[in-house]
Coordinates of C-alpha atoms and ligand atoms in Angstrom, one line a residue:
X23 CA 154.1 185.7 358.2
X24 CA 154.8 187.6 361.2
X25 CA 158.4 186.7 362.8
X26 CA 159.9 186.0 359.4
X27 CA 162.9 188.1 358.1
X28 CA 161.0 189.0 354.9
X29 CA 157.5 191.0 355.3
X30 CA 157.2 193.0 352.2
X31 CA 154.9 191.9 349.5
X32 CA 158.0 191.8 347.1
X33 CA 160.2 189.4 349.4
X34 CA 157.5 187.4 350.4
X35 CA 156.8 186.2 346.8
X36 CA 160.6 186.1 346.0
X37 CA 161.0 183.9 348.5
X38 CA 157.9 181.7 347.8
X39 CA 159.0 181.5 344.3
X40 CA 162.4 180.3 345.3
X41 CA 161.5 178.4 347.6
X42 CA 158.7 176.0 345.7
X43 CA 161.9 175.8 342.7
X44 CA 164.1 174.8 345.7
X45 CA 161.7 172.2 346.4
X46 CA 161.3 171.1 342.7
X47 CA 164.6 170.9 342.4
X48 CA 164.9 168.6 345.3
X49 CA 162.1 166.3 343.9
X50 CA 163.9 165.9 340.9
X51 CA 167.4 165.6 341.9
X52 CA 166.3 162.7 344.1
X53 CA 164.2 161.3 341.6
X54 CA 166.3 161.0 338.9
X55 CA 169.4 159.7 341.0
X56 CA 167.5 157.3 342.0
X57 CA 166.0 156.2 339.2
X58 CA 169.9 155.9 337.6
X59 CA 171.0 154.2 340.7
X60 CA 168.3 151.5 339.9
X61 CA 168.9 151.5 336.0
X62 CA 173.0 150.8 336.7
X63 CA 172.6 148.0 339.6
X64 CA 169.8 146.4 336.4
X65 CA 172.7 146.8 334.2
X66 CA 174.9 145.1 336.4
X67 CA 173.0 142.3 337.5
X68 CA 172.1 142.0 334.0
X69 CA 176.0 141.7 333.4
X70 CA 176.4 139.5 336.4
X71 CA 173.6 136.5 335.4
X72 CA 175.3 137.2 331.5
X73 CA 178.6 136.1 333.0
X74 CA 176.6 132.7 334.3
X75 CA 179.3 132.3 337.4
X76 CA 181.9 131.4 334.7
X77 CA 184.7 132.7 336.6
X78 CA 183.7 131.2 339.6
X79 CA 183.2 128.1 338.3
X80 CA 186.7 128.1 337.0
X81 CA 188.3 128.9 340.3
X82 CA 187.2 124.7 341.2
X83 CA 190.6 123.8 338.6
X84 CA 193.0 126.1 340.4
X85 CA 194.9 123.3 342.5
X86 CA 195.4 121.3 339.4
X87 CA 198.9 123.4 338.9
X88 CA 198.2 122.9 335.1
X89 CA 198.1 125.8 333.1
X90 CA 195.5 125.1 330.7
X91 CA 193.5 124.7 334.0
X92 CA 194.3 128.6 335.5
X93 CA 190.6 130.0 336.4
X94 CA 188.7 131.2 333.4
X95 CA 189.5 135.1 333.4
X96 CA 189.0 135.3 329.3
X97 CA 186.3 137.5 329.3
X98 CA 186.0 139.0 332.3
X99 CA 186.0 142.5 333.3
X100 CA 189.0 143.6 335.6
X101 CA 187.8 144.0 338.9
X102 CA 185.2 141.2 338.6
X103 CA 184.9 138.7 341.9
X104 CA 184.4 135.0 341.9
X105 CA 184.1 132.5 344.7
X106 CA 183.4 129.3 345.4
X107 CA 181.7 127.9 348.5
X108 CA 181.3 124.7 349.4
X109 CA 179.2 123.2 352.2
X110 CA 179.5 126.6 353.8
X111 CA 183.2 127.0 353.4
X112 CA 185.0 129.2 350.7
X113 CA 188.0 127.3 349.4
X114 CA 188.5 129.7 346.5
X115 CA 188.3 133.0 346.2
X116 CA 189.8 135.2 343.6
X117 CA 189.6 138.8 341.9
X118 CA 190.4 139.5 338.3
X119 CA 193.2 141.7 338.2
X120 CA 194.7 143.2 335.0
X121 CA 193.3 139.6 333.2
X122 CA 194.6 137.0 335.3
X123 CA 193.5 135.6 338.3
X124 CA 194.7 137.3 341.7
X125 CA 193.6 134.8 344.7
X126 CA 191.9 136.5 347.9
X127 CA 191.9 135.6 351.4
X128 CA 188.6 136.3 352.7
X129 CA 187.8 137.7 356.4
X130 CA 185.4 135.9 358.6
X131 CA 182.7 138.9 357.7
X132 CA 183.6 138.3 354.0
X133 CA 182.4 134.6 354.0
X134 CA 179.5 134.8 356.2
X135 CA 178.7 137.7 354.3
X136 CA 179.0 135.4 350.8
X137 CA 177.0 132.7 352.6
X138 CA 174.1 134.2 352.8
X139 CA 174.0 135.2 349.5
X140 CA 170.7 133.3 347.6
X141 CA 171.4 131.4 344.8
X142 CA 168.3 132.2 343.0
X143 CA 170.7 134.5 340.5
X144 CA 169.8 137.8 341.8
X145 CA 171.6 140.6 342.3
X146 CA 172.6 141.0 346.1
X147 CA 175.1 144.1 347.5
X148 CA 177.6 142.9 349.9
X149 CA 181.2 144.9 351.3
X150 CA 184.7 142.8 350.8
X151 CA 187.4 143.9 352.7
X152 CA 189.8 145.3 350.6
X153 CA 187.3 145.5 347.1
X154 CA 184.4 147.7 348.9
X155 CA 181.1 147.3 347.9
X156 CA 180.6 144.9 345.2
X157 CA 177.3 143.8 343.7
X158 CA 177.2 139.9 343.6
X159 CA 174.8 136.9 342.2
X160 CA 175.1 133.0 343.5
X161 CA 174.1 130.2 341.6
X162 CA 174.6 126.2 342.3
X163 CA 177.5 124.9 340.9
X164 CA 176.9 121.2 338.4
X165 CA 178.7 119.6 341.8
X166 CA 176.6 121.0 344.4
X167 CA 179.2 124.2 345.2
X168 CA 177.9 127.7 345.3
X169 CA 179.7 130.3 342.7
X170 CA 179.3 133.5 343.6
X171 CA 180.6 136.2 340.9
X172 CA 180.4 140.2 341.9
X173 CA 181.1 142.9 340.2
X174 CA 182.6 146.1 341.7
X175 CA 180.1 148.7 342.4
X176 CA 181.7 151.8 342.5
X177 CA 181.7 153.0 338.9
X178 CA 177.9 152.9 339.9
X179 CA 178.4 155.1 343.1
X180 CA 181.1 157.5 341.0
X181 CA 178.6 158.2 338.0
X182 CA 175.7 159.1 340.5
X183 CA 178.4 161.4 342.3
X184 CA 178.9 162.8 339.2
X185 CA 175.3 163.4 338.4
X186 CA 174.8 164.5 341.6
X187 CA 177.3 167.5 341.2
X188 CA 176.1 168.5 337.8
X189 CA 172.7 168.3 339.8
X190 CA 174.2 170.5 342.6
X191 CA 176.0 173.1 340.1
X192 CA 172.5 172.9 337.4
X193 CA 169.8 173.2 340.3
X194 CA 172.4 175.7 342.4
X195 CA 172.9 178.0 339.0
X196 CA 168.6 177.9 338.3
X197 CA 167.6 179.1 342.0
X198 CA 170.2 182.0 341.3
X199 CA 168.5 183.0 338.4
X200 CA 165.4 182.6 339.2
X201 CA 165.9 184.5 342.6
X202 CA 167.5 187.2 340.6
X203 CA 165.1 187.2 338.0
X204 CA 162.0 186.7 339.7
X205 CA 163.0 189.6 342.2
X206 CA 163.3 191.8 339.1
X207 CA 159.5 190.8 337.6
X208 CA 158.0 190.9 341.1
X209 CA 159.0 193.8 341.1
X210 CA 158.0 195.2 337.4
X211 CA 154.5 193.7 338.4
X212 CA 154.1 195.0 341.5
X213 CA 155.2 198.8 340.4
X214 CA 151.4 199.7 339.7
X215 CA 150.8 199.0 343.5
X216 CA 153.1 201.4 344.3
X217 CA 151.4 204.3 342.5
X218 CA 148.3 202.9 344.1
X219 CA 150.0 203.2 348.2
X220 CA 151.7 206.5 346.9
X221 CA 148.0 208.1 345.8
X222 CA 146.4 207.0 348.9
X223 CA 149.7 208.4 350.7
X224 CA 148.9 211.6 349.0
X225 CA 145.6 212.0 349.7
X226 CA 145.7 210.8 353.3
X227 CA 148.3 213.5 353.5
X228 CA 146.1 216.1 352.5
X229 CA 144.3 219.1 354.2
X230 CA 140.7 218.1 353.9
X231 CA 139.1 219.2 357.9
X232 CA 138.2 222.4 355.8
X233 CA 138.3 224.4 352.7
X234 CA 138.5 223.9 349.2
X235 CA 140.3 220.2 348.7
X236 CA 141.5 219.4 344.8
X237 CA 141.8 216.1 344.3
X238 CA 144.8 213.9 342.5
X239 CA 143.8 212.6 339.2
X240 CA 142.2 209.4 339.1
X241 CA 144.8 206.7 338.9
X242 CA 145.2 204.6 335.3
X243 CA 145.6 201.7 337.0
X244 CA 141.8 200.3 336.4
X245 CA 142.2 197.0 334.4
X246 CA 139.2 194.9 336.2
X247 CA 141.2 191.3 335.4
X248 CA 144.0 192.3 337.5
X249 CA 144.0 192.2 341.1
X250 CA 146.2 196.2 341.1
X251 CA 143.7 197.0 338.5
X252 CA 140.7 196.2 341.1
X253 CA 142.4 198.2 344.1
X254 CA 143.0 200.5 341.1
X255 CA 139.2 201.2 340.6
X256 CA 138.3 200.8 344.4
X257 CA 140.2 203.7 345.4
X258 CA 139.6 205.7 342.4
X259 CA 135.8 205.2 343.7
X260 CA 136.5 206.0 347.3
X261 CA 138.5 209.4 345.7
X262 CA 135.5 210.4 344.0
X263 CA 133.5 209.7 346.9
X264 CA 135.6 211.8 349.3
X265 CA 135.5 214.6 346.3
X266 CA 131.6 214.7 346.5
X267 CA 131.2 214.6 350.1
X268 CA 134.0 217.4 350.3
X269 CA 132.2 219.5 347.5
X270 CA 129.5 218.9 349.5
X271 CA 130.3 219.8 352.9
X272 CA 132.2 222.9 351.1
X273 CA 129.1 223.9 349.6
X274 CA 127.4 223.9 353.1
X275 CA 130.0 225.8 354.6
X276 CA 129.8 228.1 352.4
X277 CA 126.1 229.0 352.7
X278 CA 126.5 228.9 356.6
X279 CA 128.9 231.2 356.1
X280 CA 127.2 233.6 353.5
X281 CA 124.1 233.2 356.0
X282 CA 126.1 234.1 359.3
X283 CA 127.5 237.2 357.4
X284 CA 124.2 238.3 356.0
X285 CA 122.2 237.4 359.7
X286 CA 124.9 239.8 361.4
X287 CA 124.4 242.5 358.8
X288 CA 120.9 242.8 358.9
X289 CA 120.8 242.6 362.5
X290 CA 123.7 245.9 362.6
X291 CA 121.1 248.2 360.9
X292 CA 117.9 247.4 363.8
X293 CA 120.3 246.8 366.5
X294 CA 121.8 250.1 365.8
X295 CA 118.3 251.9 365.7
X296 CA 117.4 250.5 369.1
X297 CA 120.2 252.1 370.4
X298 CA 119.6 255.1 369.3
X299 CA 116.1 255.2 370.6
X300 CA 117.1 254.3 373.6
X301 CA 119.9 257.3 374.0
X302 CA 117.4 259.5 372.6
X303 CA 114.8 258.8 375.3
X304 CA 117.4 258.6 377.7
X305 CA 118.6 262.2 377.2
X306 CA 114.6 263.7 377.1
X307 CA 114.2 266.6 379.4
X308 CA 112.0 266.1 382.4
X309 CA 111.2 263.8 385.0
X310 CA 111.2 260.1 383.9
X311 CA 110.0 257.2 386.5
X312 CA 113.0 255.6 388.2
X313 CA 111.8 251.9 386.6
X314 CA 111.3 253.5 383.0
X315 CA 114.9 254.9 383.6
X316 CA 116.1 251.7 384.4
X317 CA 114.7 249.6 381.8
X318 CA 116.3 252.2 379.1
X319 CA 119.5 252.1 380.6
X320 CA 119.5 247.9 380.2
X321 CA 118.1 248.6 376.5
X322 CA 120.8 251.0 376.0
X323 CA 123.8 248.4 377.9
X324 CA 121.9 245.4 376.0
X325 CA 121.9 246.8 372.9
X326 CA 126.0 248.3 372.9
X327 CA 126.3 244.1 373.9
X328 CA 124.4 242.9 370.9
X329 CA 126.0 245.6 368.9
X330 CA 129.9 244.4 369.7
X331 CA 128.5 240.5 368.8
X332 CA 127.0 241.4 365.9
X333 CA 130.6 242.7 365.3
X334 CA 132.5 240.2 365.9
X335 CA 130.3 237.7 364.5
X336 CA 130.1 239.8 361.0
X337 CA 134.2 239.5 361.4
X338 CA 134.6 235.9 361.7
X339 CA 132.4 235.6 359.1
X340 CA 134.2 237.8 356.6
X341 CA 137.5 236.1 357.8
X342 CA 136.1 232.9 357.3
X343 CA 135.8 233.6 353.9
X344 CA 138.9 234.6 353.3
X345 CA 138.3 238.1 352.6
X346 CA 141.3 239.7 351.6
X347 CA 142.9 241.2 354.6
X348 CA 144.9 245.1 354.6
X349 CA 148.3 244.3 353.4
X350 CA 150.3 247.0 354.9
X351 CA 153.3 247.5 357.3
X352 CA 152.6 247.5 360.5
X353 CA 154.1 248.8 364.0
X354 CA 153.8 246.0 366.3
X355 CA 155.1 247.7 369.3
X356 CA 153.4 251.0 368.2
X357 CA 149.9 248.6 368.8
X358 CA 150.8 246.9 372.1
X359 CA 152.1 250.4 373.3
X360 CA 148.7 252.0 372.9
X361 CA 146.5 249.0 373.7
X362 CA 148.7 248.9 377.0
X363 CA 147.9 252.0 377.4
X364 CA 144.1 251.5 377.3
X365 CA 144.2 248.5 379.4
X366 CA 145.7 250.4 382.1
X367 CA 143.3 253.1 381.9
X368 CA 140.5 250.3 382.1
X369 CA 142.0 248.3 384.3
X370 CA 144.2 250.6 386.7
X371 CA 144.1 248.0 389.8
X372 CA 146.4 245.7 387.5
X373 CA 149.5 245.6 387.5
X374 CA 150.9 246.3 383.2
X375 CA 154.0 245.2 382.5
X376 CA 155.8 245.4 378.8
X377 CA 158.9 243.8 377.6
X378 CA 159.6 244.6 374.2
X379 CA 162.9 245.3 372.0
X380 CA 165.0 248.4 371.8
X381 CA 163.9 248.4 367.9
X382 CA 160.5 248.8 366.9
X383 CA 159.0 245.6 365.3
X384 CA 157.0 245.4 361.9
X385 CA 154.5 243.0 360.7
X386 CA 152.7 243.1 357.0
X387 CA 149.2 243.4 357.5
X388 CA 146.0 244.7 358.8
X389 CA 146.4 246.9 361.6
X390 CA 143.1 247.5 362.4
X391 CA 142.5 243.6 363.0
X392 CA 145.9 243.1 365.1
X393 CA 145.3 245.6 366.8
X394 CA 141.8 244.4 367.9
X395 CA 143.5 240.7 368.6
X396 CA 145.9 242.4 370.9
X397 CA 143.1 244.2 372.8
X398 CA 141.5 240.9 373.1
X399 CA 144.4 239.2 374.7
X400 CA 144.4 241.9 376.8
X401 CA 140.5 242.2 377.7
X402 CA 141.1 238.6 378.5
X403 CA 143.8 239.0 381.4
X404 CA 142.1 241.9 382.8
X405 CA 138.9 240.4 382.7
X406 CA 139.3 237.0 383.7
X407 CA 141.8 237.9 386.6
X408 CA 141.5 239.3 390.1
X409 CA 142.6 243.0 390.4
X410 CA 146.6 243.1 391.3
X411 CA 147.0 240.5 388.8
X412 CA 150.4 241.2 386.9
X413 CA 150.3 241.3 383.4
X414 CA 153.6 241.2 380.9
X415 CA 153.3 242.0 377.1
X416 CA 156.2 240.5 375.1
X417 CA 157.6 240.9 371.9
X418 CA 160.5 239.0 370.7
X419 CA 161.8 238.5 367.4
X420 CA 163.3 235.1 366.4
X421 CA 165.0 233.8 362.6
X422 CA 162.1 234.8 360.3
X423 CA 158.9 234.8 363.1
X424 CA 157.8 237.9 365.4
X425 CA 156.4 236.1 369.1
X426 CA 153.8 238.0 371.0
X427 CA 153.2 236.9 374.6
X428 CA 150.9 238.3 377.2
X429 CA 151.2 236.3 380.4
X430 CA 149.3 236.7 383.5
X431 CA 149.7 235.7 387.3
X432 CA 146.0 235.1 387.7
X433 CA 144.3 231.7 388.4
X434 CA 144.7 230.6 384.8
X435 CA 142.3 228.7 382.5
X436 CA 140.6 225.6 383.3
X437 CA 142.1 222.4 382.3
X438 CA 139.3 221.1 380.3
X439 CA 138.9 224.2 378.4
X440 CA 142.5 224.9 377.2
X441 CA 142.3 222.8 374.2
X442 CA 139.3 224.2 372.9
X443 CA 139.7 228.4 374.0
X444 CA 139.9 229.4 370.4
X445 CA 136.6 227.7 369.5
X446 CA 133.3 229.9 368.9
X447 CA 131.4 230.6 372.4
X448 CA 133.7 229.1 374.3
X449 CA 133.7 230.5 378.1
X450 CA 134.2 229.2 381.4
X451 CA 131.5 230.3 383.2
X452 CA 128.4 230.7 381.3
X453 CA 126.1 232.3 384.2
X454 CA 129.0 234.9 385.2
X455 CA 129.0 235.9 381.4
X456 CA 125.7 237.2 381.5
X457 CA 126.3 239.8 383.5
X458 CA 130.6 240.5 382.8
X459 CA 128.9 241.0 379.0
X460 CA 131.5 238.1 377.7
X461 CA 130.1 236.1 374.5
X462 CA 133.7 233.7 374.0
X463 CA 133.9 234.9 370.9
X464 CA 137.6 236.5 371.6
X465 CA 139.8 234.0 371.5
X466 CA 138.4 233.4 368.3
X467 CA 138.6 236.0 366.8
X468 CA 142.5 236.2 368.0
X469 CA 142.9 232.9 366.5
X470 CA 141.0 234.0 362.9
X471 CA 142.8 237.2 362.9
X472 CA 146.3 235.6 363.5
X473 CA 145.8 232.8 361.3
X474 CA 144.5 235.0 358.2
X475 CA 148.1 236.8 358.7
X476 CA 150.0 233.3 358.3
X477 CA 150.6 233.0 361.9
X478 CA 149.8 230.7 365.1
X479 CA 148.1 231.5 368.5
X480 CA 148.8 228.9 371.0
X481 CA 148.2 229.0 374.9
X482 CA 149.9 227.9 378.0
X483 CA 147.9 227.8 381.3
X484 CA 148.7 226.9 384.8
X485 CA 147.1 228.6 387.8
X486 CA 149.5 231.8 388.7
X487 CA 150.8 231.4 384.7
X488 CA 148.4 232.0 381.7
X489 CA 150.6 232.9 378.7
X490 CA 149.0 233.9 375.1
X491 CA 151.7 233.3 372.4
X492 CA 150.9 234.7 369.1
X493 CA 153.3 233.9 366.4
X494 CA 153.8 235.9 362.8
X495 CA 156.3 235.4 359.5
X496 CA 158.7 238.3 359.8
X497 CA 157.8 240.8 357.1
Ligands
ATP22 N1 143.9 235.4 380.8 C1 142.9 234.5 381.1 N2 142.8 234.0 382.3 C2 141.8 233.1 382.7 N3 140.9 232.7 381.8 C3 140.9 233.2 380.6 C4 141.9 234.1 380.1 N4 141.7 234.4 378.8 C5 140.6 233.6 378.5 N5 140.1 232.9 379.5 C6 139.0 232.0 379.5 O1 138.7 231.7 378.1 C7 137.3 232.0 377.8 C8 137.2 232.5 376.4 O2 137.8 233.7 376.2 P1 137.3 234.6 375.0 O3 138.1 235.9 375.0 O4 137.2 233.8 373.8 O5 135.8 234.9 375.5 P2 135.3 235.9 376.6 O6 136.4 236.7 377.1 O7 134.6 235.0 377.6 O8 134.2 236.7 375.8 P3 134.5 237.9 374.8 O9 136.0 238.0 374.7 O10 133.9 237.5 373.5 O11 133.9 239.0 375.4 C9 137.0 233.0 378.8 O12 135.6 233.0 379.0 C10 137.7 232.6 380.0 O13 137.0 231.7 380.8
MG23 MG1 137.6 237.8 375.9

């Protein structure tokens, strides 16, 4: 069907349905004009072998000047042709015209046409210059001449015309109708297939990567014996389908969730202990081997490390779960001020740049976590650059978002990882992170944190340009 003007459902069956009544229509026109045609030459020939040649006949008398012997017209319908050949001449030819006899003088075309005429009786169409076409029967005269009588046929021709406009006008007036009408009931009968498409439009719209998904009510389209009702019931099988795997999966989530939160609070309680061990034996008085020292100084650095994941793990978790966040105003250049402040106190060999507005900027809230999201970004640029690296914090406020940007000069992020930085443990180099203490957890915790407030993070990186752009609602 491809190519053709029409290509939906609806004007594809329109079409078809006008198109087989075009058809039928066709048939029958040309059936039954045909049929009349033959019916009306019957009539006529039935007419012309009633009239036995009679008025032919009586054209042999016409030289006799007598007017008792004028050919025989008595009878005859106006318009009717007689002639009468004689060893392949035509000495007499005549047409009846208002009841009397009106002679004709015959072309060459006219007599050879007459001459070959069989005399068997039967009807035989011929033209005659100056009648038309005339339908015409020959017998053998009682003195060997051939009488040739015709009647006109164009009261045939003019009643098929005829019935071939009514035809035209009947057959023209249907497909109207029908194309009109049929249109309408296509349309009536396909309306349950809409609901169907618009379902499956709804549902393919849908959220359902993550989280809890509700799903439409089952559609009421389900009648088995129709072909809607069957796509009907398929897709209300395939929705309840997708609903179990989806309660399914939610369920699962959820337990990896409740188990990742309860893992990374038991661990805080032990993880904490060993650290305090390790302080404490750290700060006894009096001489301790150099290697003893050492290994309690790793314990100590180990378990801060383990301490900060645990952490951060515990804090996806919890904002995985959608636990309610602080809802409370919150200074946004008030944070990057002091976490600016930080970073250049950790990181004096960069160079810490700000950019903000002349008016402070609010968000609504959890300061605590924004704040930590912030220190992040900025961990990140400090961390993962070369000293002398130039870093620029940005705040900008547009129509109804807040944008914070911190951009970098240093080598940037690698290509493959860019799509994926916000994932869980996500880090370029995983043998350097063993001993720079990073876990990749950052990024997505920035991302959790940002997202739980309604916002976006995104990130542009190029070596010499890395830029962070977090995005909030304007309180
Ligand atoms: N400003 C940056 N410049 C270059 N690379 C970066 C930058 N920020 C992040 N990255 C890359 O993205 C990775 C993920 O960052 P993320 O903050 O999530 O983890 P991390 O810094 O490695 O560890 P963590 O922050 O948990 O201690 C980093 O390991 C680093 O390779
Ligand atoms: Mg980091």
């Amino acid at each position: 069907m491809r190519g053709l003007p029409v290509r939906s459902l609806r004007g594809q069956l329109t079409a078809g349905l006008v198109t087989l009544l075009a058809l039928a229509c066709l048939a029958v026109g040309v059936t039954t004009v045909f049929a009349l045609r033959g019916f009306l030459l019957g009539r006529l020939d039935d007419q012309l072998s009633a009239s036995g040649g009679r008025f032919a006949a009586s054209l042999e008398h016409d030289n006799d000047h007598d007017a008792d012997n004028r050919p025989d017209t008595r009878g005859q319908a106006d318009a009717t042709f007689g002639a009468r050949l004689l060893d392949g001449t035509v000495p007499r030819a005549g047409v009846v015209d208002d009841a009397t006899d009106r002679p004709l003088d015959l072309t060459g075309s006219d007599r050879r046409a007459l001459a070959g005429v069989p005399t068997d009786g039967s009807g035989h169409t011929i033209h005659i210059t100056g009648l038309g076409e005339y339908r015409v029967a020959a017998v053998t005269g009682d003195d060997g001449d051939i009488l040739v009588t015709g009647l006109p046929l164009h009261p045939v021709e003019e009643t098929l015309h005829h019935l071939e406009g009514l035809e035209a006008v009947l057959f023209g007036a249907a497909l109207v109708v029908t194309g009109v009408a049929g249109a309408v009931w296509v349309r009536i009968s396909l309306h349950p297939l809409q609901r169907v498409t618009a379902r499956a439009a709804e549902v393919a719209g849908m959220p359902l990567a993550s989280g809890e998904v509700a799903m439409p009510e089952p559609l009421p389209d389900t009648d088995p014996r129709t072909e809607v009702g069957q796509v009907g019931t398929a897709l209300n099988h395939m929705l309840a389908r997708v609903e179990d795997a989806l309660s399914h999966r939610q369920a699962s989530e959820e337990r990896l969730r409740h188990f990742a939160a309860d893992a990374s609070h038991e661990l805080r309680t032990p993880v904490a202990n060993i650290r305090g061990h390790a302080e404490l034996a750290l700060r006894q008085p009096g001489p301790v081997p150099g290697a003893v020292r050492h290994a309690l100084e790793r314990i100590d650095a180990e378990s801060r490390r383990m301490t900060r994941l645990v952490d951060d793990l515990l804090l996806l978790a919890r904002l995985d779960a959608g636990r309610p966040l602080e809802h409370e105003q919150v200074d946004l250049t008030r944070l990057i001020l002091d976490a600016t402040q930080d970073a250049r106190a950790a990181g004096p060999a960069h160079h810490w740049l700000l950019d903000l507005p002349e008016q402070p900027v609010a968000v609504t809230g959890d300061s605590h976590r924004l704040q930590q999201a912030i220190g992040n970004l900025l961990a990140n640029a400090r961390v993962h650059t070369p000293p002398g690296t130039e870093v620029t914090v940005g705040l900008s406020t547009g129509q109804d978002q807040v944008i914070l940007t911190v951009s970098d000069s240093g080598p940037g992020i690698p290509e493959e990882l860019q799509d994926e930085v916000f994932g869980r443990f996500v880090r370029a180099d995983h043998a350097r992170s063993r001993t720079t203490g990073s876990t990749g957890l950052g990024l997505a915790i920035v991302h959790a944190v940002v997202t739980a407030h309604g916002g976006t993070a995104e990130v542009t990186s190029r070596p010499g340009r890395t830029t962070f752009r977090l995005t909030f609602p304007r309180s």
